[in-house]
PDB file of C-alpha atoms in Angstrom:
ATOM      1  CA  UNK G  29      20.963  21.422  31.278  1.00  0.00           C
ATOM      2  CA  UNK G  30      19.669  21.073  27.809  1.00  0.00           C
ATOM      3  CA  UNK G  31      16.297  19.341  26.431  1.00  0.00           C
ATOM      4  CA  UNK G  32      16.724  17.856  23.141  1.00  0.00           C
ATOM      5  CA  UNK G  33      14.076  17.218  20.612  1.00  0.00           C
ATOM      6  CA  UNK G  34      14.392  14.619  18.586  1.00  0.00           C
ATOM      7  CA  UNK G  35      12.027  14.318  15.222  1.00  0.00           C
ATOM      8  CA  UNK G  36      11.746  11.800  12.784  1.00  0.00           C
ATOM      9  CA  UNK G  37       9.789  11.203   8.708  1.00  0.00           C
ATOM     10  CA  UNK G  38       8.326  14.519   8.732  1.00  0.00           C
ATOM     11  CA  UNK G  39       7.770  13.800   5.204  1.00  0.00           C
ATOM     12  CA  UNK G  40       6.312  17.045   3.715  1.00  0.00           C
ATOM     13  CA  UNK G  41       3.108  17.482   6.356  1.00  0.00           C
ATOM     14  CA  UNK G  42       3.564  21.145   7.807  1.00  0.00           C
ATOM     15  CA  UNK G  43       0.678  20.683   9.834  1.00  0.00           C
ATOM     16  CA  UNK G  44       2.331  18.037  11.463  1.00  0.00           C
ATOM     17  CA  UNK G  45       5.530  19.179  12.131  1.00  0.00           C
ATOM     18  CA  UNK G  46       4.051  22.955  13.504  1.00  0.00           C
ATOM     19  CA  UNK G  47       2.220  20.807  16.100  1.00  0.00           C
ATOM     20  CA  UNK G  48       5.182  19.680  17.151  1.00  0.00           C
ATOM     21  CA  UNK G  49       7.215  22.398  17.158  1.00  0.00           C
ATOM     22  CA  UNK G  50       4.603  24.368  18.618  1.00  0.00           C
ATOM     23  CA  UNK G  51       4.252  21.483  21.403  1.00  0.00           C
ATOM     24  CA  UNK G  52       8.448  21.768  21.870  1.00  0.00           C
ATOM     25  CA  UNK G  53       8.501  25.712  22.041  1.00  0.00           C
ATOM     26  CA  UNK G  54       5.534  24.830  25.379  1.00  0.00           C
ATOM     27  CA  UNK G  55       7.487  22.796  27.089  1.00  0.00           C
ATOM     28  CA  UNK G  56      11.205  24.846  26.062  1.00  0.00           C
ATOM     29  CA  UNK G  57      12.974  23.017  23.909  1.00  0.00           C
ATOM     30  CA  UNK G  58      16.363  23.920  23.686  1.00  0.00           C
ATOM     31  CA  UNK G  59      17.972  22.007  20.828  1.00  0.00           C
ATOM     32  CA  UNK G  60      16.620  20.310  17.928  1.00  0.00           C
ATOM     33  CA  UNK G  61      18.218  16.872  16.271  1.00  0.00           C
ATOM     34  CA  UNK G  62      16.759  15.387  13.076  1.00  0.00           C
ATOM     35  CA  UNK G  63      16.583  11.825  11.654  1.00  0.00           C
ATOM     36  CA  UNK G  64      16.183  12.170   8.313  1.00  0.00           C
ATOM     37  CA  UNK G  65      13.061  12.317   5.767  1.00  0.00           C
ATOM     38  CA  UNK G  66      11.988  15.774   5.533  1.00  0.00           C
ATOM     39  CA  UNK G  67      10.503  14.934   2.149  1.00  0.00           C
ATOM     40  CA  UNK G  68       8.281  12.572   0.390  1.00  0.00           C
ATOM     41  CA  UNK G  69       4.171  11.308   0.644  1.00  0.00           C
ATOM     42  CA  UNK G  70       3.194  14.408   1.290  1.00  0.00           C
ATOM     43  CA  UNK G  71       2.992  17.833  -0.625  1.00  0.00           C
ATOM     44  CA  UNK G  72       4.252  20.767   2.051  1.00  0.00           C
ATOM     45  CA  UNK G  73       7.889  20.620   0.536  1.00  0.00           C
ATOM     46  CA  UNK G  74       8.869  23.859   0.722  1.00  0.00           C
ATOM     47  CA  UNK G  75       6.895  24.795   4.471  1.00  0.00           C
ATOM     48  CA  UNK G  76       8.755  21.957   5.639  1.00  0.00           C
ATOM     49  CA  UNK G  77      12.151  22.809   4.238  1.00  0.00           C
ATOM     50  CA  UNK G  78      12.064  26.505   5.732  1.00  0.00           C
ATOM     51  CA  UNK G  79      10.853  25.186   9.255  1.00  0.00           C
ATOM     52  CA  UNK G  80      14.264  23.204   9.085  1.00  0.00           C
ATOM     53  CA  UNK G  81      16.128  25.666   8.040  1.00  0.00           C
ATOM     54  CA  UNK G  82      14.891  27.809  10.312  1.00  0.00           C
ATOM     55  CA  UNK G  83      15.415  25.759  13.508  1.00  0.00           C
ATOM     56  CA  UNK G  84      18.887  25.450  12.319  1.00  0.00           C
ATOM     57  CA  UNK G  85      19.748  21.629  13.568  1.00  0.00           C
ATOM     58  CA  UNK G  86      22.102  20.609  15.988  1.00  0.00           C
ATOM     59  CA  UNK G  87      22.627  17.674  13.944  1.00  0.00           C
ATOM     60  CA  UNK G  88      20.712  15.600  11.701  1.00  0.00           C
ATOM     61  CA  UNK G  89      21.092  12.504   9.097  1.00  0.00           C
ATOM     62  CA  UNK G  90      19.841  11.946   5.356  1.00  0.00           C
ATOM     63  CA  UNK G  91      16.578   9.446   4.941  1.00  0.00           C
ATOM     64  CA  UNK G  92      15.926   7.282   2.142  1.00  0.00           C
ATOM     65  CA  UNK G  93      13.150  10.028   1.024  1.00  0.00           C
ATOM     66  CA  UNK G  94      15.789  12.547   1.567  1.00  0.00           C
ATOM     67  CA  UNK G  95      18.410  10.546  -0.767  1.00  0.00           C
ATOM     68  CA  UNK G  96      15.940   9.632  -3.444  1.00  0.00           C
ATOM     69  CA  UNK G  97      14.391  13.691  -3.940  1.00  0.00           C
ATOM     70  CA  UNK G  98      18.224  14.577  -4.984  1.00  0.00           C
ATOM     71  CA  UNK G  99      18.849  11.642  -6.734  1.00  0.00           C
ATOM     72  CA  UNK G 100      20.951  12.647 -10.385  1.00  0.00           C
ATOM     73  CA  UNK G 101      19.219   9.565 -11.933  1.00  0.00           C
ATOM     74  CA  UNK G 102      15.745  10.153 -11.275  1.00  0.00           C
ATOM     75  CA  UNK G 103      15.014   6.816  -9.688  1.00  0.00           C
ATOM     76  CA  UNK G 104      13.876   5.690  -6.202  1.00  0.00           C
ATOM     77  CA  UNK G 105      15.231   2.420  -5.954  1.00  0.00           C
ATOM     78  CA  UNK G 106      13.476   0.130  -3.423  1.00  0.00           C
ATOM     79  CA  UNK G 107      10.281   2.477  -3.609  1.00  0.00           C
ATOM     80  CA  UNK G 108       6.726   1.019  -3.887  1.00  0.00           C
ATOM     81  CA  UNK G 109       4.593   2.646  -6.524  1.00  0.00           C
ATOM     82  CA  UNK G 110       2.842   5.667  -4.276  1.00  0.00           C
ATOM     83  CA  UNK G 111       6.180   6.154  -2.825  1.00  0.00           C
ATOM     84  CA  UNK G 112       7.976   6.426  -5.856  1.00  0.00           C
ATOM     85  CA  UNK G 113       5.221   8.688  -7.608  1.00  0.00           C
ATOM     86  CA  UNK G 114       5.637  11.357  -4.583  1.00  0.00           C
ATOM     87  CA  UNK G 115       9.147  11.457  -4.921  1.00  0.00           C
ATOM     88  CA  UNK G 116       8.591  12.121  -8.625  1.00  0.00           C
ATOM     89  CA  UNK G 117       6.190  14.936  -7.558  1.00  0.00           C
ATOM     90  CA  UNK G 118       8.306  15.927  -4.681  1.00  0.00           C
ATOM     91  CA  UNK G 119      11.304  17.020  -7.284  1.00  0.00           C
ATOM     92  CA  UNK G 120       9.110  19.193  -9.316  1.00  0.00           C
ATOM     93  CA  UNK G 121       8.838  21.419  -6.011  1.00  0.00           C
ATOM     94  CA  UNK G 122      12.581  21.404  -4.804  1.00  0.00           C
ATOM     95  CA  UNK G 123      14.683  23.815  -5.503  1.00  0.00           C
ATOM     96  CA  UNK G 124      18.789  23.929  -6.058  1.00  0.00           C
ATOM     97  CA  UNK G 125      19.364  25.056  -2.304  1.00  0.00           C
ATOM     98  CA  UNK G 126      17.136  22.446  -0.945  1.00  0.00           C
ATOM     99  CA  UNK G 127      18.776  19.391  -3.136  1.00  0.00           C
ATOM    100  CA  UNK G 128      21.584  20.922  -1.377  1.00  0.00           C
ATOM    101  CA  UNK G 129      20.546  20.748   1.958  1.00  0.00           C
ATOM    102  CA  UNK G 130      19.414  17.403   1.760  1.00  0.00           C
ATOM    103  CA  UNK G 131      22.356  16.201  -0.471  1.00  0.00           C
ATOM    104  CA  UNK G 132      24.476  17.365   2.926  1.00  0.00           C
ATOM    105  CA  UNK G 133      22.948  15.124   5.329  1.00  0.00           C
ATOM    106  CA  UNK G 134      25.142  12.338   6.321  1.00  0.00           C
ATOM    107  CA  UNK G 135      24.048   9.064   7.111  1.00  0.00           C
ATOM    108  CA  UNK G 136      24.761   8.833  10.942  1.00  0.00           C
ATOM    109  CA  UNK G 137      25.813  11.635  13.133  1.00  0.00           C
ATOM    110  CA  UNK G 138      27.491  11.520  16.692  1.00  0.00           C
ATOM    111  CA  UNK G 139      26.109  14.845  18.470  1.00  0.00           C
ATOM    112  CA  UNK G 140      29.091  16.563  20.401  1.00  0.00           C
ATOM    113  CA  UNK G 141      28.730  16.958  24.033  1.00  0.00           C
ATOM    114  CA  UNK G 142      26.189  14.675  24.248  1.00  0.00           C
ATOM    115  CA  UNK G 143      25.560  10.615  24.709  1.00  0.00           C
ATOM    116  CA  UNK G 144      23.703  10.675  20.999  1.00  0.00           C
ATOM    117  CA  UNK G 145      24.363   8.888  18.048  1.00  0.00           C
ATOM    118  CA  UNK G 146      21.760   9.869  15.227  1.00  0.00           C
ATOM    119  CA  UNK G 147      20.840   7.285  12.012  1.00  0.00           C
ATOM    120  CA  UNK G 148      17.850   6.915  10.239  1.00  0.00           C
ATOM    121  CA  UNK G 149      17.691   2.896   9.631  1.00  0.00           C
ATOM    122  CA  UNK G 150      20.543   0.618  11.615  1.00  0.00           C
ATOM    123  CA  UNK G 151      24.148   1.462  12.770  1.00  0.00           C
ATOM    124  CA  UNK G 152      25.620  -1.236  10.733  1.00  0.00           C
ATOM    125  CA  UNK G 153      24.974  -0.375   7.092  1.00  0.00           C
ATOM    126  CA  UNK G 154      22.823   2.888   7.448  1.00  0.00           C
ATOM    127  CA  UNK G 155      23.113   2.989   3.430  1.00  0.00           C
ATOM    128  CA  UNK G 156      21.167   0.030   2.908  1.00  0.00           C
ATOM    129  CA  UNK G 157      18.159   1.283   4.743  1.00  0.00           C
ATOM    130  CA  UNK G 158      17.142  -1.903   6.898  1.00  0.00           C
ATOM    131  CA  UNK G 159      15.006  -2.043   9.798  1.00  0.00           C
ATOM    132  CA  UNK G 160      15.213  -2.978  13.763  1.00  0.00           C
ATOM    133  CA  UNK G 161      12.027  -4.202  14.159  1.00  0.00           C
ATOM    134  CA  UNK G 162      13.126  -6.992  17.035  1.00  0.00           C
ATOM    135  CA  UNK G 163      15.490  -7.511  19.987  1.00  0.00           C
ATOM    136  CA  UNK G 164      17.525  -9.999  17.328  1.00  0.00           C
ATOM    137  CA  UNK G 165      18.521  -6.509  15.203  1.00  0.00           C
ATOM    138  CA  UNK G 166      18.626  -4.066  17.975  1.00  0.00           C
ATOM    139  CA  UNK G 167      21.548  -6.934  19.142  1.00  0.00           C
ATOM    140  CA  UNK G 168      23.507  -6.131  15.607  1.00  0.00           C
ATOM    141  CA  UNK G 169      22.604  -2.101  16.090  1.00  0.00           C
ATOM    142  CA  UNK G 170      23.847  -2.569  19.439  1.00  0.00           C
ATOM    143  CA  UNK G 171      27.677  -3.979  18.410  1.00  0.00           C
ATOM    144  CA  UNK G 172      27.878  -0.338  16.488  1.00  0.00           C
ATOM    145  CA  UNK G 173      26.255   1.665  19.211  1.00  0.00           C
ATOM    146  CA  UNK G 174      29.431   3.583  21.287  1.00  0.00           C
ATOM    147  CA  UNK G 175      27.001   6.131  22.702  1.00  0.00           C
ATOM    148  CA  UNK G 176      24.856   5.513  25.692  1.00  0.00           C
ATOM    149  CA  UNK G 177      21.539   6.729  23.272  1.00  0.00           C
ATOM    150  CA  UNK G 178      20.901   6.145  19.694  1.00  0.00           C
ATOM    151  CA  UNK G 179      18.026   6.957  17.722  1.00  0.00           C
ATOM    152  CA  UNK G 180      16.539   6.037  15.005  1.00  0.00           C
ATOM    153  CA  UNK G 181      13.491   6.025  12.583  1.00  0.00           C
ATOM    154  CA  UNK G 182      12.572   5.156   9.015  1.00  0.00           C
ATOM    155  CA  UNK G 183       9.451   2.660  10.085  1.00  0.00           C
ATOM    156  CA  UNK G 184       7.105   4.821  11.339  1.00  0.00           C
ATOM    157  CA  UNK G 185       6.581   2.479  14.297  1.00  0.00           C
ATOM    158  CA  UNK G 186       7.637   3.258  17.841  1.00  0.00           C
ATOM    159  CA  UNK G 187      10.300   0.470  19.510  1.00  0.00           C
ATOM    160  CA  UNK G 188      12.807   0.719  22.017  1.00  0.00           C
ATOM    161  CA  UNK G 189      15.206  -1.475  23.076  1.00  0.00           C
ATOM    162  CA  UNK G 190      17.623  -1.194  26.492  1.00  0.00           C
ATOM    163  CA  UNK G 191      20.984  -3.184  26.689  1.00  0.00           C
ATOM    164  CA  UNK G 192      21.917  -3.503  30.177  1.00  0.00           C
ATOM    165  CA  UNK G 193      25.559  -4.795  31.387  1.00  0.00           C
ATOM    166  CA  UNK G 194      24.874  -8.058  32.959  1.00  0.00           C
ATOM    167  CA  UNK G 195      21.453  -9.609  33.054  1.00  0.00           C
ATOM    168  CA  UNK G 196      20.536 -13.442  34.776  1.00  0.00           C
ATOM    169  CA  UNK G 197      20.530 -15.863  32.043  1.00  0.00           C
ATOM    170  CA  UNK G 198      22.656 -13.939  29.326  1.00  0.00           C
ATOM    171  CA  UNK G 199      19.824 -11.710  27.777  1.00  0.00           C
ATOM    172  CA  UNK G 200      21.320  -8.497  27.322  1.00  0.00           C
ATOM    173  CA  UNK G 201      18.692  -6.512  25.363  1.00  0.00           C
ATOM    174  CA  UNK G 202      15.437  -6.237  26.006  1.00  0.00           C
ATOM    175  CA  UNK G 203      12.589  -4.772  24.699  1.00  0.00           C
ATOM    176  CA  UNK G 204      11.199  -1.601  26.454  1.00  0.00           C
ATOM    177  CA  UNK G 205       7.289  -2.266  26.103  1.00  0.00           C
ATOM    178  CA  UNK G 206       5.889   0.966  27.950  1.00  0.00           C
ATOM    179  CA  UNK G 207       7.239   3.413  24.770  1.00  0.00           C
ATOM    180  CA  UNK G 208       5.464   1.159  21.788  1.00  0.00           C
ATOM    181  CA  UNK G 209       1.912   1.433  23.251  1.00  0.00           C
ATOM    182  CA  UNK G 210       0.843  -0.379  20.528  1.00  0.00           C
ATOM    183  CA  UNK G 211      -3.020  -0.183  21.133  1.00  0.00           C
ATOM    184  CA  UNK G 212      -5.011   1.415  18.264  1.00  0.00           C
ATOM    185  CA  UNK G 213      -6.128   5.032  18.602  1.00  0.00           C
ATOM    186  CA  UNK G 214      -8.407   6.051  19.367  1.00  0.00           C
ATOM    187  CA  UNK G 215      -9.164   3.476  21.639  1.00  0.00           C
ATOM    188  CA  UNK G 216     -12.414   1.788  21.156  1.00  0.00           C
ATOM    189  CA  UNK G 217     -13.477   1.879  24.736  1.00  0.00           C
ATOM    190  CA  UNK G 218     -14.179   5.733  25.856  1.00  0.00           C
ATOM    191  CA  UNK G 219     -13.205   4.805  29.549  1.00  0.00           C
ATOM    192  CA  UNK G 220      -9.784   3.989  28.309  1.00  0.00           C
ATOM    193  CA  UNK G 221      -7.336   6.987  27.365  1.00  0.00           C
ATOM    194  CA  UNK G 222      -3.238   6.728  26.148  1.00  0.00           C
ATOM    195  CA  UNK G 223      -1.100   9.621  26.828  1.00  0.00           C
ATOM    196  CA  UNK G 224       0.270  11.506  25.533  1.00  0.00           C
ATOM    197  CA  UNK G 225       3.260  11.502  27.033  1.00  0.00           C
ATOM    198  CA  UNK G 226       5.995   7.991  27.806  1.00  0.00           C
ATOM    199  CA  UNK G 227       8.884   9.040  29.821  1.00  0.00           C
ATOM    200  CA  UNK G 228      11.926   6.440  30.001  1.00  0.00           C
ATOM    201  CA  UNK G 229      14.214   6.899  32.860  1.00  0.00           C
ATOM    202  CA  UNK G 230      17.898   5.729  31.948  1.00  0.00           C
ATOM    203  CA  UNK G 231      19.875   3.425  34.219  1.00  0.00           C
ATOM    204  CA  UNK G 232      23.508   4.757  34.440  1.00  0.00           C
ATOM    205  CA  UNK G 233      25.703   2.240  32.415  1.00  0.00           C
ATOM    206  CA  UNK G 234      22.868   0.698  30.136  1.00  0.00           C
ATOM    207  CA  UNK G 235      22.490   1.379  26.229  1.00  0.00           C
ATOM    208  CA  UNK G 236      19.280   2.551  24.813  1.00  0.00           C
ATOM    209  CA  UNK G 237      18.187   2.160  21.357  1.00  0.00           C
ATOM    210  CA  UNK G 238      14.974   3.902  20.347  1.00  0.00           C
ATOM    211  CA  UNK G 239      12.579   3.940  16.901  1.00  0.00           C
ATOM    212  CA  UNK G 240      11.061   7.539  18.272  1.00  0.00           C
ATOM    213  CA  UNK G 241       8.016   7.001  15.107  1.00  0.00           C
ATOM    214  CA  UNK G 242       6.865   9.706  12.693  1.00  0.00           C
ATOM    215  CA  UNK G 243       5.509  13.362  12.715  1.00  0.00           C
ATOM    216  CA  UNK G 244       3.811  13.119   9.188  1.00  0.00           C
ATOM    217  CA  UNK G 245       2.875   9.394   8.530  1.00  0.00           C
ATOM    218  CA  UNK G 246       2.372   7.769  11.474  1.00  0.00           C
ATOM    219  CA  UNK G 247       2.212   3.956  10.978  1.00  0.00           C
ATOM    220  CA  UNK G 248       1.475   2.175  14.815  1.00  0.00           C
ATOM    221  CA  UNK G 249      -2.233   2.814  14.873  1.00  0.00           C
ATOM    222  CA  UNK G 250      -2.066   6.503  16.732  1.00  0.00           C
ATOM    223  CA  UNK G 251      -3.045   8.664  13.639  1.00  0.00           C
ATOM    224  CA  UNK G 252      -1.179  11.892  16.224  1.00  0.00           C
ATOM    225  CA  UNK G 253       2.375  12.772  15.376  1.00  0.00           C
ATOM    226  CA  UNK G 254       5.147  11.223  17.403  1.00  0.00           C
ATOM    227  CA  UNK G 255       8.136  12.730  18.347  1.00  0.00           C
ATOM    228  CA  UNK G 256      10.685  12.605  21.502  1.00  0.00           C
ATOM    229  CA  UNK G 257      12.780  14.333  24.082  1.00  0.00           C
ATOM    230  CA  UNK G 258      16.140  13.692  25.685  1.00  0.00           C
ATOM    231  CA  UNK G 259      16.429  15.638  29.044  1.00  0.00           C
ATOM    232  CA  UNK G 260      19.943  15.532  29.791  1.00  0.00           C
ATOM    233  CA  UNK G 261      19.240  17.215  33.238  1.00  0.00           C
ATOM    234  CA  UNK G 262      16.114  14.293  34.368  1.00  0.00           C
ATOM    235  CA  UNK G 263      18.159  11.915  32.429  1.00  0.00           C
ATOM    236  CA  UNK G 264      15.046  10.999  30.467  1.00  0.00           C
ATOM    237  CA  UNK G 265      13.152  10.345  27.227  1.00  0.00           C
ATOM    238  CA  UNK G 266       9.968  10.986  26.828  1.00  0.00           C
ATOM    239  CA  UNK G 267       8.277  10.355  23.543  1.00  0.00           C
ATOM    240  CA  UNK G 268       5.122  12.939  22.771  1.00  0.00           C
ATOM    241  CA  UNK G 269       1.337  12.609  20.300  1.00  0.00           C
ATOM    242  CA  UNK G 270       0.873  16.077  19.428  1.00  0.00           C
ATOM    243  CA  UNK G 271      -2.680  15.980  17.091  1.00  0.00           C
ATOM    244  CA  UNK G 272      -2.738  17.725  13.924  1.00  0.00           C
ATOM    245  CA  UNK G 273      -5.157  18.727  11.577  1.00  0.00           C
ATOM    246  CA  UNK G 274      -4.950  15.629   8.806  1.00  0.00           C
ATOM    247  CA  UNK G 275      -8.380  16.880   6.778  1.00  0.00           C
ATOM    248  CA  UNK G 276      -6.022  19.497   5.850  1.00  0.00           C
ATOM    249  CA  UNK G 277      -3.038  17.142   4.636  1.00  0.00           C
ATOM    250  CA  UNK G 278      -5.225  15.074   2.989  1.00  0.00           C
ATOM    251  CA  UNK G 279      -7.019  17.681   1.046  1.00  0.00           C
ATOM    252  CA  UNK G 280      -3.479  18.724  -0.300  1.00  0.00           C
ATOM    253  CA  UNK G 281      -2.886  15.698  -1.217  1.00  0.00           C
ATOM    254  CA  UNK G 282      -6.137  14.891  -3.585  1.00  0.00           C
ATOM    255  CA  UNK G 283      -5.522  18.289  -4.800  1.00  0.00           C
ATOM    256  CA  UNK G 284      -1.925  17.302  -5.973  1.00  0.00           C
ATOM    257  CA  UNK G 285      -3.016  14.437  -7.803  1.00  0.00           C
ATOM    258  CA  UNK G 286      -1.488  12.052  -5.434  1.00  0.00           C
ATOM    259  CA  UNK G 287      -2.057   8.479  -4.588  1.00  0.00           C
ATOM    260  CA  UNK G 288      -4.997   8.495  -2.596  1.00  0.00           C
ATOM    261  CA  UNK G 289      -3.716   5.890  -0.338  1.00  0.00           C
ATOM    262  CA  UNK G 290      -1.378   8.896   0.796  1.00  0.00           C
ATOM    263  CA  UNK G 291      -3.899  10.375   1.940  1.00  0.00           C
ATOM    264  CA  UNK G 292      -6.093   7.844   3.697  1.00  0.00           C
ATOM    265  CA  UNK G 293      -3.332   6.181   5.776  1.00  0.00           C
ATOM    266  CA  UNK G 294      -3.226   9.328   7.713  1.00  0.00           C
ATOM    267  CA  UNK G 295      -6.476   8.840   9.270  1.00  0.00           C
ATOM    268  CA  UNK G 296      -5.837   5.256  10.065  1.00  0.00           C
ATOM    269  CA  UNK G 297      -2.484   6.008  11.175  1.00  0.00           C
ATOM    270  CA  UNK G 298      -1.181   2.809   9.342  1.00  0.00           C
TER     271      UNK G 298
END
């Protein structure tokens, strides 16, 4: 049975995303699903767009970085001011098959033959680019949610949430703590470690919604890049931090002329 990777706001850092790829080819990946933001922060635009190409999606959705590059009126509506100047940059650098290829990305995506739905914000209005930050959304997400798994992205911050059928005192959905691992990395005790690896096992008849994080701007604390796995065969997800080499992003970055928040934030994976 098929492993599925699933990777989220890859957002132009190729160092980033080879990690992970080169993490998925080690433990043999067999499909590849994508939840939008190839582009934007970063400057590896075109790396970035030919590693997608060439992995050749199962399925995948559009981002709000995605939407804004291809934009016909130049503006990033929504945006805050190093956001917005990357996108401007990030247009300079795209060419007419890549507004193309992002331009084809729809908004949410069931994946045939399997128990995914796909969406970069929320289920409910995946236009508007909100967030499900809390058990309170994942409820709303939920009421859209037909498939046993969706994913999602667009914060940058790991959450999952589980919706089981009947639960003692009416509380459906719950939050899965063991996949945020919130703690800052790296941890300031040396005698305490977080892996790299958070496996979920899925209960037969409960609903899963999960935030799987980013590859290239990580924004929980762990500075690695954080991606996931669906194992239809273990009936599992496992989420991954692959390190990458951010000296390298960043000096791309100040070289481009780009906000140098941009390029701090990677460090402090915030």
């Amino acid at each position: 049975m098929p492993k599925y990777a699933i990777l989220s706001d890859i957002h132009s850092n190729a160092e980033a995303f080879e990690a992970v790829l080169d993490k998925c080819r080690s433990i043999k990946v067999d499909h590849y699903l994508f939840l939008g933001d190839l582009v934007g922060y970063n400057t590896d635009v075109r790396r970035c767009l030919d590693l997608a190409k060439e992995l050749n999606f199962l399925a995948g959705v559009r981002g709000n970085h995605d939407e804004a590059a291809v934009r016909k009126d130049g503006e990033a509506p929504g945006f805050n001011t190093n956001a917005a100047i990357a996108i401007e940059w990030t247009r300079t650098q795209l060419t007419a098959e890549d507004v193309e290829f992002l331009d084809s990305l729809p908004y949410r995506r069931n994946v045939p033959g399997t128990p995914i739905t796909l969406v970069h914000a929320t289920l409910d209005s995946p236009e508007t680019w909100g967030y499900v930050f809390d058990s309170h959304h994942a409820v709303g997400n939920f009421s859209y949610q037909l498939s046993q798994l969706c994913f999602c992205g667009h914060s940058h911050v790991p959450v999952a949430f589980e919706k089981v059928p009947f639960a003692p005192g009416g509380r459906l959905v719950e939050v899965m703590e063991q996949w945020e691992h919130s703690t800052v990395y790296p941890p300031a005790d040396d005698d305490f470690t977080i892996s790299d690896e958070l496996e979920v096992r899925l209960a037969k008849g409960h609903k899963y919604l999960f935030n799987i994080g980013s590859i290239g701007q990580p924004r929980n604390g762990d500075n690695r890049a954080s991606f996931a796995v669906f194992d239809s065969d273990a009936q599992t997800v496992t989420r991954y931090r692959v390190p990458y080499d951010i000296a390298a992003v960043q000096a791309k970055i100040r070289e481009a002329g780009l906000p140098e928040r941009l390029a701090a934030r990677l460090e402090w994976g915030r």
